[in-house]
PDB file of C-alpha atoms and ligand atoms in Angstrom:
ATOM      1  CA  MET A   1      24.476  33.792  11.476  1.00  0.00           C
ATOM      2  CA  GLN A   2      24.552  31.077  14.444  1.00  0.00           C
ATOM      3  CA  LEU A   3      26.680  30.978  17.267  1.00  0.00           C
ATOM      4  CA  VAL A   4      27.086  27.252  18.471  1.00  0.00           C
ATOM      5  CA  SER A   5      26.656  27.082  22.133  1.00  0.00           C
ATOM      6  CA  ASP A   6      27.737  23.720  22.726  1.00  0.00           C
ATOM      7  CA  SER A   7      31.219  23.647  24.516  1.00  0.00           C
ATOM      8  CA  SER A   8      31.329  20.273  24.123  1.00  0.00           C
ATOM      9  CA  LEU A   9      31.628  20.416  20.618  1.00  0.00           C
ATOM     10  CA  ASN A  10      35.160  20.860  19.657  1.00  0.00           C
ATOM     11  CA  GLU A  11      35.784  19.185  16.247  1.00  0.00           C
ATOM     12  CA  LEU A  12      33.661  18.268  13.290  1.00  0.00           C
ATOM     13  CA  ARG A  13      35.005  16.101  10.921  1.00  0.00           C
ATOM     14  CA  PHE A  14      32.327  14.773   8.227  1.00  0.00           C
ATOM     15  CA  ALA A  15      32.842  11.716   6.044  1.00  0.00           C
ATOM     16  CA  LEU A  16      31.208  11.523   3.131  1.00  0.00           C
ATOM     17  CA  PHE A  17      31.076   8.881   0.203  1.00  0.00           C
ATOM     18  CA  ASP A  18      29.379   7.842  -2.849  1.00  0.00           C
ATOM     19  CA  SER A  19      29.628   5.735  -5.975  1.00  0.00           C
ATOM     20  CA  GLY A  20      30.985   8.927  -8.023  1.00  0.00           C
ATOM     21  CA  VAL A  21      29.840  12.790  -8.440  1.00  0.00           C
ATOM     22  CA  GLY A  22      26.558  12.109  -6.951  1.00  0.00           C
ATOM     23  CA  GLY A  23      27.620  12.986  -3.614  1.00  0.00           C
ATOM     24  CA  PHE A  24      28.138  16.378  -4.854  1.00  0.00           C
ATOM     25  CA  SER A  25      24.467  17.555  -4.539  1.00  0.00           C
ATOM     26  CA  VAL A  26      24.827  16.838  -0.639  1.00  0.00           C
ATOM     27  CA  LEU A  27      28.366  18.708  -0.324  1.00  0.00           C
ATOM     28  CA  VAL A  28      26.974  21.631  -1.220  1.00  0.00           C
ATOM     29  CA  GLU A  29      23.733  21.563   1.297  1.00  0.00           C
ATOM     30  CA  LEU A  30      26.243  20.191   3.563  1.00  0.00           C
ATOM     31  CA  ALA A  31      28.683  23.512   3.142  1.00  0.00           C
ATOM     32  CA  ASN A  32      25.924  25.532   3.641  1.00  0.00           C
ATOM     33  CA  ALA A  33      24.345  24.431   6.653  1.00  0.00           C
ATOM     34  CA  LEU A  34      28.060  24.431   8.033  1.00  0.00           C
ATOM     35  CA  ALA A  35      28.080  28.096   6.777  1.00  0.00           C
ATOM     36  CA  GLY A  36      25.017  28.978   9.020  1.00  0.00           C
ATOM     37  CA  PHE A  37      26.800  28.467  12.072  1.00  0.00           C
ATOM     38  CA  ASP A  38      29.263  30.275  14.139  1.00  0.00           C
ATOM     39  CA  PHE A  39      31.980  27.580  15.353  1.00  0.00           C
ATOM     40  CA  ASP A  40      35.082  28.629  17.058  1.00  0.00           C
ATOM     41  CA  PHE A  41      36.963  25.534  15.628  1.00  0.00           C
ATOM     42  CA  ASP A  42      37.183  24.786  11.626  1.00  0.00           C
ATOM     43  CA  PRO A  43      34.749  21.785  10.498  1.00  0.00           C
ATOM     44  CA  GLU A  44      36.294  19.502   8.286  1.00  0.00           C
ATOM     45  CA  ILE A  45      35.007  17.684   4.790  1.00  0.00           C
ATOM     46  CA  PHE A  46      36.406  14.281   3.501  1.00  0.00           C
ATOM     47  CA  TYR A  47      34.541  12.607   0.440  1.00  0.00           C
ATOM     48  CA  LEU A  48      35.612   9.751  -1.300  1.00  0.00           C
ATOM     49  CA  ALA A  49      34.092   9.029  -4.685  1.00  0.00           C
ATOM     50  CA  ASP A  50      34.553   5.475  -5.214  1.00  0.00           C
ATOM     51  CA  THR A  51      34.469   6.509  -8.974  1.00  0.00           C
ATOM     52  CA  ALA A  52      36.154   2.906  -9.745  1.00  0.00           C
ATOM     53  CA  ARG A  53      33.135   0.598  -8.916  1.00  0.00           C
ATOM     54  CA  CYS A  54      30.443   2.851 -10.142  1.00  0.00           C
ATOM     55  CA  PRO A  55      27.544   2.867 -10.241  1.00  0.00           C
ATOM     56  CA  TYR A  56      26.510   0.589  -6.963  1.00  0.00           C
ATOM     57  CA  GLY A  57      22.709   0.680  -8.341  1.00  0.00           C
ATOM     58  CA  PRO A  58      23.039  -2.266 -10.448  1.00  0.00           C
ATOM     59  CA  LYS A  59      25.335  -3.988  -7.733  1.00  0.00           C
ATOM     60  CA  SER A  60      23.915  -7.516  -5.336  1.00  0.00           C
ATOM     61  CA  GLU A  61      23.218  -6.416  -1.795  1.00  0.00           C
ATOM     62  CA  ALA A  62      26.118  -8.589  -0.733  1.00  0.00           C
ATOM     63  CA  GLN A  63      28.591  -6.331  -2.845  1.00  0.00           C
ATOM     64  CA  ILE A  64      26.873  -2.918  -2.136  1.00  0.00           C
ATOM     65  CA  THR A  65      27.174  -3.498   1.569  1.00  0.00           C
ATOM     66  CA  GLY A  66      31.199  -4.773   0.977  1.00  0.00           C
ATOM     67  CA  PHE A  67      31.874  -1.371  -0.407  1.00  0.00           C
ATOM     68  CA  VAL A  68      29.637   0.012   2.621  1.00  0.00           C
ATOM     69  CA  GLU A  69      31.871  -1.652   5.075  1.00  0.00           C
ATOM     70  CA  GLN A  70      35.196  -1.052   3.427  1.00  0.00           C
ATOM     71  CA  ILE A  71      34.276   2.533   2.879  1.00  0.00           C
ATOM     72  CA  SER A  72      33.695   2.555   7.007  1.00  0.00           C
ATOM     73  CA  LYS A  73      36.693   1.143   7.979  1.00  0.00           C
ATOM     74  CA  TRP A  74      38.957   3.224   5.497  1.00  0.00           C
ATOM     75  CA  TYR A  75      37.751   6.361   7.162  1.00  0.00           C
ATOM     76  CA  LEU A  76      38.573   5.030  11.072  1.00  0.00           C
ATOM     77  CA  GLY A  77      42.121   5.882  10.341  1.00  0.00           C
ATOM     78  CA  ARG A  78      40.879   9.294   9.352  1.00  0.00           C
ATOM     79  CA  LYS A  79      39.116   9.589  13.094  1.00  0.00           C
ATOM     80  CA  VAL A  80      35.979  11.010  11.348  1.00  0.00           C
ATOM     81  CA  ASN A  81      33.030  11.922  13.812  1.00  0.00           C
ATOM     82  CA  ASN A  82      30.240  12.549  11.415  1.00  0.00           C
ATOM     83  CA  PHE A  83      29.328   9.794   8.880  1.00  0.00           C
ATOM     84  CA  VAL A  84      27.081  11.202   5.778  1.00  0.00           C
ATOM     85  CA  MET A  85      25.881   8.823   3.306  1.00  0.00           C
ATOM     86  CA  ALA A  86      25.872  10.560   0.372  1.00  0.00           C
ATOM     87  CA  CYS A  87      24.943   7.636  -1.914  1.00  0.00           C
ATOM     88  CA  ASN A  88      21.142   6.675  -1.155  1.00  0.00           C
ATOM     89  CA  THR A  89      21.855   3.476  -2.469  1.00  0.00           C
ATOM     90  CA  SER A  90      24.349   2.882   0.167  1.00  0.00           C
ATOM     91  CA  ALA A  91      22.137   4.127   2.719  1.00  0.00           C
ATOM     92  CA  ALA A  92      19.176   1.604   1.447  1.00  0.00           C
ATOM     93  CA  ILE A  93      20.817  -1.469   1.450  1.00  0.00           C
ATOM     94  CA  ALA A  94      23.685  -0.802   4.493  1.00  0.00           C
ATOM     95  CA  SER A  95      22.371   2.339   6.624  1.00  0.00           C
ATOM     96  CA  ASN A  96      22.174   0.058   9.488  1.00  0.00           C
ATOM     97  CA  LYS A  97      24.834  -1.907   9.240  1.00  0.00           C
ATOM     98  CA  LEU A  98      27.030   1.384   8.928  1.00  0.00           C
ATOM     99  CA  ARG A  99      25.265   2.195  12.304  1.00  0.00           C
ATOM    100  CA  LEU A 100      26.388  -0.896  13.831  1.00  0.00           C
ATOM    101  CA  TRP A 101      30.204  -0.176  12.922  1.00  0.00           C
ATOM    102  CA  GLN A 102      30.495   3.226  13.266  1.00  0.00           C
ATOM    103  CA  GLU A 103      30.105   5.216  16.829  1.00  0.00           C
ATOM    104  CA  CYS A 104      29.482   8.061  15.166  1.00  0.00           C
ATOM    105  CA  PRO A 105      26.117   9.798  14.071  1.00  0.00           C
ATOM    106  CA  VAL A 106      25.628   8.015  10.891  1.00  0.00           C
ATOM    107  CA  TRP A 107      23.039  10.843   8.709  1.00  0.00           C
ATOM    108  CA  ASP A 108      21.270   9.389   5.833  1.00  0.00           C
ATOM    109  CA  LEU A 109      18.929  11.028   3.647  1.00  0.00           C
ATOM    110  CA  ILE A 110      16.145   8.181   3.210  1.00  0.00           C
ATOM    111  CA  ASN A 111      14.933   8.820   7.511  1.00  0.00           C
ATOM    112  CA  LEU A 112      15.607  12.834   6.637  1.00  0.00           C
ATOM    113  CA  THR A 113      13.151  12.757   3.739  1.00  0.00           C
ATOM    114  CA  CYS A 114      10.585  11.438   6.449  1.00  0.00           C
ATOM    115  CA  ASN A 115       9.585  14.624   7.540  1.00  0.00           C
ATOM    116  CA  ASP A 116       6.451  16.653   7.710  1.00  0.00           C
ATOM    117  CA  GLU A 117       7.326  18.364   4.291  1.00  0.00           C
ATOM    118  CA  VAL A 118       7.100  15.196   2.242  1.00  0.00           C
ATOM    119  CA  LEU A 119       4.134  13.513   4.366  1.00  0.00           C
ATOM    120  CA  LYS A 120       1.999  16.100   3.668  1.00  0.00           C
ATOM    121  CA  TYR A 121       2.093  14.605  -0.053  1.00  0.00           C
ATOM    122  CA  ASN A 122      -1.000  12.036  -0.953  1.00  0.00           C
ATOM    123  CA  LYS A 123       1.018  10.381  -3.729  1.00  0.00           C
ATOM    124  CA  ILE A 124       4.656  10.096  -4.189  1.00  0.00           C
ATOM    125  CA  LEU A 125       7.197   9.052  -6.895  1.00  0.00           C
ATOM    126  CA  VAL A 126      10.484   8.107  -6.224  1.00  0.00           C
ATOM    127  CA  LEU A 127      13.583   8.269  -8.916  1.00  0.00           C
ATOM    128  CA  ALA A 128      16.140   6.055  -7.786  1.00  0.00           C
ATOM    129  CA  THR A 129      19.123   3.696  -8.776  1.00  0.00           C
ATOM    130  CA  LEU A 130      17.446  -0.183  -9.127  1.00  0.00           C
ATOM    131  CA  ALA A 131      19.253  -1.661  -5.890  1.00  0.00           C
ATOM    132  CA  THR A 132      17.391   0.974  -3.536  1.00  0.00           C
ATOM    133  CA  VAL A 133      14.102   0.925  -5.492  1.00  0.00           C
ATOM    134  CA  ASN A 134      14.305  -2.929  -4.681  1.00  0.00           C
ATOM    135  CA  SER A 135      15.188  -2.231  -1.270  1.00  0.00           C
ATOM    136  CA  LYS A 136      11.646  -0.411  -0.911  1.00  0.00           C
ATOM    137  CA  ALA A 137      13.334   1.642   1.567  1.00  0.00           C
ATOM    138  CA  PHE A 138      11.605   4.578   0.513  1.00  0.00           C
ATOM    139  CA  SER A 139       8.802   3.657   0.899  1.00  0.00           C
ATOM    140  CA  ASN A 140       8.446   1.762   3.990  1.00  0.00           C
ATOM    141  CA  ALA A 141       9.998   5.021   6.120  1.00  0.00           C
ATOM    142  CA  LEU A 142       7.429   6.839   4.447  1.00  0.00           C
ATOM    143  CA  GLN A 143       4.677   4.537   4.875  1.00  0.00           C
ATOM    144  CA  ALA A 144       5.573   3.555   8.014  1.00  0.00           C
ATOM    145  CA  ALA A 145       5.336   7.643   9.365  1.00  0.00           C
ATOM    146  CA  LYS A 146       2.154   8.035   6.916  1.00  0.00           C
ATOM    147  CA  PRO A 147       0.428   4.388   6.289  1.00  0.00           C
ATOM    148  CA  ASP A 148      -1.982   5.620   3.296  1.00  0.00           C
ATOM    149  CA  LEU A 149       0.743   7.499   1.468  1.00  0.00           C
ATOM    150  CA  VAL A 150       1.251   6.197  -2.467  1.00  0.00           C
ATOM    151  CA  VAL A 151       4.497   5.651  -3.070  1.00  0.00           C
ATOM    152  CA  GLU A 152       6.008   4.292  -6.482  1.00  0.00           C
ATOM    153  CA  GLU A 153       9.732   3.684  -6.867  1.00  0.00           C
ATOM    154  CA  LEU A 154      10.599   3.526 -10.327  1.00  0.00           C
ATOM    155  CA  ALA A 155      14.505   2.621 -10.890  1.00  0.00           C
ATOM    156  CA  SER A 156      15.918   5.326 -13.557  1.00  0.00           C
ATOM    157  CA  GLY A 157      19.575   4.280 -13.019  1.00  0.00           C
ATOM    158  CA  GLU A 158      20.419   5.879 -16.430  1.00  0.00           C
ATOM    159  CA  LEU A 159      19.821   9.142 -15.039  1.00  0.00           C
ATOM    160  CA  VAL A 160      23.167   8.405 -12.845  1.00  0.00           C
ATOM    161  CA  ASN A 161      25.415   7.832 -15.825  1.00  0.00           C
ATOM    162  CA  ILE A 162      24.100  10.781 -17.695  1.00  0.00           C
ATOM    163  CA  VAL A 163      25.132  12.769 -14.966  1.00  0.00           C
ATOM    164  CA  GLU A 164      28.440  11.010 -14.173  1.00  0.00           C
ATOM    165  CA  THR A 165      29.259  12.232 -18.142  1.00  0.00           C
ATOM    166  CA  GLY A 166      27.955  15.066 -17.804  1.00  0.00           C
ATOM    167  CA  ASP A 167      25.606  14.540 -20.770  1.00  0.00           C
ATOM    168  CA  PHE A 168      22.839  16.873 -20.139  1.00  0.00           C
ATOM    169  CA  SER A 169      21.750  18.105 -23.578  1.00  0.00           C
ATOM    170  CA  SER A 170      21.883  15.104 -25.443  1.00  0.00           C
ATOM    171  CA  ILE A 171      18.305  14.099 -27.039  1.00  0.00           C
ATOM    172  CA  ASN A 172      18.902  10.884 -25.202  1.00  0.00           C
ATOM    173  CA  THR A 173      19.067  13.175 -21.979  1.00  0.00           C
ATOM    174  CA  ARG A 174      15.924  15.050 -23.052  1.00  0.00           C
ATOM    175  CA  ASN A 175      13.987  11.815 -24.084  1.00  0.00           C
ATOM    176  CA  VAL A 176      14.809  10.365 -20.755  1.00  0.00           C
ATOM    177  CA  LEU A 177      14.054  13.204 -18.963  1.00  0.00           C
ATOM    178  CA  LYS A 178      10.374  13.730 -20.629  1.00  0.00           C
ATOM    179  CA  TYR A 179       9.436  10.283 -20.096  1.00  0.00           C
ATOM    180  CA  TYR A 180       9.533  10.613 -16.468  1.00  0.00           C
ATOM    181  CA  ALA A 181       8.125  13.963 -16.347  1.00  0.00           C
ATOM    182  CA  ASP A 182       5.247  13.015 -18.475  1.00  0.00           C
ATOM    183  CA  TYR A 183       5.194   9.398 -15.725  1.00  0.00           C
ATOM    184  CA  ALA A 184       4.397  11.743 -13.192  1.00  0.00           C
ATOM    185  CA  VAL A 185       2.294  14.174 -14.892  1.00  0.00           C
ATOM    186  CA  ASN A 186       0.315  11.212 -15.928  1.00  0.00           C
ATOM    187  CA  ASN A 187      -0.697   9.469 -12.454  1.00  0.00           C
ATOM    188  CA  LYS A 188      -1.105  12.549 -10.711  1.00  0.00           C
ATOM    189  CA  PHE A 189       1.922  12.296  -8.358  1.00  0.00           C
ATOM    190  CA  ASP A 190       1.821  15.241  -5.829  1.00  0.00           C
ATOM    191  CA  ALA A 191       5.892  14.963  -5.822  1.00  0.00           C
ATOM    192  CA  VAL A 192       8.899  13.345  -7.062  1.00  0.00           C
ATOM    193  CA  ILE A 193      11.860  12.315  -4.863  1.00  0.00           C
ATOM    194  CA  PHE A 194      14.670  12.584  -6.234  1.00  0.00           C
ATOM    195  CA  GLY A 195      16.324   9.427  -4.542  1.00  0.00           C
ATOM    196  CA  CYS A 196      19.578   8.993  -5.983  1.00  0.00           C
ATOM    197  CA  THR A 197      22.024  11.474  -5.172  1.00  0.00           C
ATOM    198  CA  HIS A 198      22.862  11.926  -8.417  1.00  0.00           C
ATOM    199  CA  PHE A 199      19.997  13.535  -9.629  1.00  0.00           C
ATOM    200  CA  PRO A 200      19.152  16.282  -8.039  1.00  0.00           C
ATOM    201  CA  PHE A 201      22.061  18.165 -10.765  1.00  0.00           C
ATOM    202  CA  LEU A 202      18.933  17.166 -13.576  1.00  0.00           C
ATOM    203  CA  ILE A 203      15.826  18.845 -11.616  1.00  0.00           C
ATOM    204  CA  ASP A 204      15.838  21.853 -13.240  1.00  0.00           C
ATOM    205  CA  GLN A 205      15.883  20.380 -16.443  1.00  0.00           C
ATOM    206  CA  PHE A 206      13.539  18.163 -15.096  1.00  0.00           C
ATOM    207  CA  ARG A 207      10.857  20.590 -14.764  1.00  0.00           C
ATOM    208  CA  LYS A 208      10.942  22.413 -18.491  1.00  0.00           C
ATOM    209  CA  TYR A 209       8.718  18.605 -19.336  1.00  0.00           C
ATOM    210  CA  LEU A 210       6.431  19.919 -16.178  1.00  0.00           C
ATOM    211  CA  PRO A 211       3.234  21.747 -17.752  1.00  0.00           C
ATOM    212  CA  GLU A 212       2.703  25.166 -16.789  1.00  0.00           C
ATOM    213  CA  SER A 213       0.025  24.135 -14.897  1.00  0.00           C
ATOM    214  CA  SER A 214       1.782  21.418 -13.261  1.00  0.00           C
ATOM    215  CA  ARG A 215       1.748  21.357  -9.061  1.00  0.00           C
ATOM    216  CA  ILE A 216       4.207  18.368  -8.994  1.00  0.00           C
ATOM    217  CA  ASP A 217       7.052  19.382  -6.430  1.00  0.00           C
ATOM    218  CA  LEU A 218      10.169  18.143  -7.154  1.00  0.00           C
ATOM    219  CA  ILE A 219      12.252  17.100  -3.752  1.00  0.00           C
ATOM    220  CA  ASN A 220      15.430  16.914  -3.445  1.00  0.00           C
ATOM    221  CA  PRO A 221      16.370  14.912   0.354  1.00  0.00           C
ATOM    222  CA  ALA A 222      19.711  16.608   0.888  1.00  0.00           C
ATOM    223  CA  LYS A 223      18.272  19.480   1.770  1.00  0.00           C
ATOM    224  CA  TYR A 224      16.754  18.538   4.921  1.00  0.00           C
ATOM    225  CA  LEU A 225      20.156  17.442   6.211  1.00  0.00           C
ATOM    226  CA  ALA A 226      20.622  21.772   6.582  1.00  0.00           C
ATOM    227  CA  SER A 227      17.357  21.475   9.255  1.00  0.00           C
ATOM    228  CA  GLN A 228      18.524  18.164  10.763  1.00  0.00           C
ATOM    229  CA  LEU A 229      21.962  19.715  11.571  1.00  0.00           C
ATOM    230  CA  GLY A 230      20.071  22.516  13.268  1.00  0.00           C
ATOM    231  CA  TYR A 231      18.803  20.292  15.785  1.00  0.00           C
ATOM    232  CA  LYS A 232      22.162  19.115  16.628  1.00  0.00           C
ATOM    233  CA  PHE A 233      24.099  22.624  16.545  1.00  0.00           C
ATOM    234  CA  LYS A 234      21.900  23.829  19.167  1.00  0.00           C
ATOM    235  CA  ALA A 235      22.335  27.606  18.493  1.00  0.00           C
ATOM    236  CA  LYS A 236      23.115  30.532  21.057  1.00  0.00           C
ATOM    237  CA  SER A 237      21.677  33.642  20.136  1.00  0.00           C
ATOM    238  CA  GLY A 238      24.011  36.358  20.766  1.00  0.00           C
ATOM    239  CA  LEU A 239      27.708  37.544  20.057  1.00  0.00           C
ATOM    240  CA  SER A 240      29.321  36.089  17.268  1.00  0.00           C
ATOM    241  CA  SER A 241      32.839  34.036  18.243  1.00  0.00           C
ATOM    242  CA  GLY A 242      34.811  37.054  16.694  1.00  0.00           C
ATOM    243  CA  ARG A 243      36.339  34.306  13.726  1.00  0.00           C
ATOM    244  CA  SER A 244      36.917  35.021  10.738  1.00  0.00           C
ATOM    245  CA  LEU A 245      33.305  32.489   9.338  1.00  0.00           C
ATOM    246  CA  ARG A 246      33.564  30.250   6.970  1.00  0.00           C
ATOM    247  CA  SER A 247      31.116  30.875   4.051  1.00  0.00           C
ATOM    248  CA  ALA A 248      29.355  27.350   1.742  1.00  0.00           C
ATOM    249  CA  SER A 249      32.259  27.768  -0.684  1.00  0.00           C
ATOM    250  CA  ASP A 250      35.202  27.580   1.692  1.00  0.00           C
ATOM    251  CA  TYR A 251      33.908  24.761   3.368  1.00  0.00           C
ATOM    252  CA  ILE A 252      34.067  23.125  -0.525  1.00  0.00           C
ATOM    253  CA  LYS A 253      37.258  24.800  -1.259  1.00  0.00           C
ATOM    254  CA  ASN A 254      38.700  22.644   2.105  1.00  0.00           C
ATOM    255  CA  THR A 255      36.989  19.320   0.973  1.00  0.00           C
ATOM    256  CA  ARG A 256      39.474  17.201   0.928  1.00  0.00           C
ATOM    257  CA  PHE A 257      38.509  15.102  -2.526  1.00  0.00           C
ATOM    258  CA  PHE A 258      39.437  10.915  -2.685  1.00  0.00           C
ATOM    259  CA  THR A 259      38.919   8.652  -5.668  1.00  0.00           C
ATOM    260  CA  THR A 260      39.422   5.644  -6.604  1.00  0.00           C
ATOM    261  CA  GLY A 261      39.484   6.639 -10.061  1.00  0.00           C
ATOM    262  CA  ASN A 262      41.427   8.820 -12.365  1.00  0.00           C
ATOM    263  CA  PRO A 263      42.282  11.697 -10.145  1.00  0.00           C
ATOM    264  CA  ASP A 264      42.495  14.155 -12.853  1.00  0.00           C
ATOM    265  CA  ASN A 265      39.397  13.039 -14.372  1.00  0.00           C
ATOM    266  CA  PHE A 266      37.986  13.635 -10.754  1.00  0.00           C
ATOM    267  CA  ALA A 267      38.877  17.025 -10.991  1.00  0.00           C
ATOM    268  CA  ILE A 268      37.784  18.209 -13.896  1.00  0.00           C
ATOM    269  CA  GLN A 269      34.356  16.622 -13.182  1.00  0.00           C
ATOM    270  CA  VAL A 270      35.040  18.997  -9.554  1.00  0.00           C
ATOM    271  CA  ASN A 271      35.215  21.673 -11.812  1.00  0.00           C
ATOM    272  CA  LYS A 272      32.472  21.271 -13.080  1.00  0.00           C
ATOM    273  CA  PHE A 273      30.319  20.550 -10.719  1.00  0.00           C
ATOM    274  CA  LEU A 274      31.424  22.291  -7.746  1.00  0.00           C
ATOM    275  CA  ASN A 275      33.049  25.239  -9.752  1.00  0.00           C
ATOM    276  CA  LEU A 276      36.374  24.545  -8.296  1.00  0.00           C
ATOM    277  CA  SER A 277      39.720  24.176  -9.450  1.00  0.00           C
ATOM    278  CA  THR A 278      42.195  22.247  -7.739  1.00  0.00           C
ATOM    279  CA  ASP A 279      44.715  18.948  -8.260  1.00  0.00           C
ATOM    280  CA  ARG A 280      44.664  17.996  -4.768  1.00  0.00           C
ATOM    281  CA  ILE A 281      42.808  14.839  -5.421  1.00  0.00           C
ATOM    282  CA  GLU A 282      44.212  12.564  -3.422  1.00  0.00           C
ATOM    283  CA  TYR A 283      43.962   8.469  -5.444  1.00  0.00           C
ATOM    284  CA  VAL A 284      42.760   5.504  -3.309  1.00  0.00           C
ATOM    285  CA  ASP A 285      43.515   2.159  -5.083  1.00  0.00           C
ATOM    286  CA  VAL A 286      40.272   0.565  -4.960  1.00  0.00           C
ATOM    287  CA  GLN A 287      42.948  -2.939  -3.669  1.00  0.00           C
ATOM    288  CA  GLU A 288      43.802  -0.476  -0.541  1.00  0.00           C
ATOM    289  CA  LEU A 289      39.501  -0.520   0.060  1.00  0.00           C
ATOM    290  CA  GLU A 290      39.126  -3.921  -0.117  1.00  0.00           C
ATOM    291  CA  GLN A 291      41.894  -4.840   2.705  1.00  0.00           C
ATOM    292  CA  CYS A 292      39.702  -2.477   4.506  1.00  0.00           C
ATOM    293  CA  LYS A 293      37.192  -4.929   7.075  1.00  0.00           C
ATOM    294  CA  VAL A 294      35.325  -4.125  10.052  1.00  0.00           C
ATOM    295  CA  THR A 295      36.027  -6.204  12.848  1.00  0.00           C
ATOM    296  CA  VAL A 296      34.840  -4.421  15.802  1.00  0.00           C
ATOM    297  CA  ASN A 297      31.250  -5.507  16.491  1.00  0.00           C
ATOM    298  CA  SER A 298      31.004  -4.444  20.333  1.00  0.00           C
ATOM    299  CA  PRO A 299      27.558  -5.288  21.689  1.00  0.00           C
ATOM    300  CA  ASN A 300      28.075  -2.660  24.187  1.00  0.00           C
ATOM    301  CA  HIS A 301      28.673   0.059  20.799  1.00  0.00           C
ATOM    302  CA  HIS A 302      26.757   3.116  21.075  1.00  0.00           C
ATOM    303  CA  TYR A 303      26.304   5.943  18.838  1.00  0.00           C
ATOM    304  CA  ILE A 304      23.698   8.836  18.409  1.00  0.00           C
ATOM    305  CA  ASN A 305      21.513   7.752  16.392  1.00  0.00           C
ATOM    306  CA  ASP A 306      20.223  11.455  15.311  1.00  0.00           C
ATOM    307  CA  LEU A 307      17.346  10.506  13.183  1.00  0.00           C
ATOM    308  CA  ASN A 308      15.299   9.549  15.360  1.00  0.00           C
ATOM    309  CA  ILE A 309      14.539  13.266  15.570  1.00  0.00           C
ATOM    310  CA  ILE A 310      12.435  13.867  13.033  1.00  0.00           C
ATOM    311  CA  PRO A 311      12.422  17.406  12.418  1.00  0.00           C
ATOM    312  CA  LYS A 312       8.812  19.800  12.446  1.00  0.00           C
ATOM    313  CA  PHE A 313       9.052  22.259   9.875  1.00  0.00           C
ATOM    314  CA  ALA A 314       6.905  25.424  10.246  1.00  0.00           C
TER     315      ALA A 314
HETATM  316  N1  DGL B   1      24.420   8.685  -6.443  1.00  0.00           N
HETATM  317  C1  DGL B   1      24.027   7.668  -5.944  1.00  0.00           C
HETATM  318  C2  DGL B   1      23.113   7.169  -4.898  1.00  0.00           C
HETATM  319  O1  DGL B   1      22.393   8.099  -4.488  1.00  0.00           O
HETATM  320  C3  DGL B   1      24.761   5.718  -5.946  1.00  0.00           C
HETATM  321  C4  DGL B   1      24.228   6.142  -7.991  1.00  0.00           C
HETATM  322  C5  DGL B   1      24.883   4.979  -8.345  1.00  0.00           C
HETATM  323  O2  DGL B   1      26.194   4.715  -8.648  1.00  0.00           O
HETATM  324  O3  DGL B   1      24.151   3.924  -9.255  1.00  0.00           O
HETATM  325  O4  DGL B   1      22.420   6.195  -5.204  1.00  0.00           O
END
């Protein structure tokens, strides 16, 4: 347990969003990371699932940018002070714009993936949505850091639907996963990045289709969030604050969930993916979101871009 030493830090309100349940894979990592710190206040987490407009992957850049703009504005009223783009499609298309629209730090998993642990590989396969692949956001970011790295991005948006519907064991799902696993093996990749936040829920199953001798590493970018948060909340060694500490499941339990879809259905998904039984799902009408437009874009606007810090791994 690390006692947070930054006395100027007295409030943390994290805004997460995704097209659906994919961002739960990020929420879990965020909750795990926060549970490793001893704050003398209670950090809060908000999660908005834009279920009514899921999937984002096949949509145009203009549509995705519009969604991010609306969600960014919608969150302004909730006084959030850390944005976590729990949707890589949104990050690939609009993370830079979100950084202009928000004064607070914006965490995006694509930048977080460009770290020493990933850059040690020579040939990487990225599985992601069509919009992410078309944007080349992963290849551009990774190759900017290591120009001779071979990166291939493969549009695999059907995995989003598999996760959304919870169809983990059908023959179709098995065939799809086997196809991508064979592709990774036959083309001699060192690592596969699960570049859509829905996909890490399939990592264990995917692994079953790799031969036992395979040395291909499977990467969930969300796990790098914890190390980056570690840079932000500089730890002080010493005694604890004396408050009762929150576990990762406490953080998940206290998350405020919103959906543009059917709250009852979303509650079932929360239960299934997060093992949390709740009837406190709040409904957001898409029309309400569509009213949200960002108007502030001051040239004096400044924000802390934590992502300029590339984490170093021992
Ligand atoms: N989970 C999101 C991502 O990381 C969105 C997937 C989708 O809606 O197509 O890309």
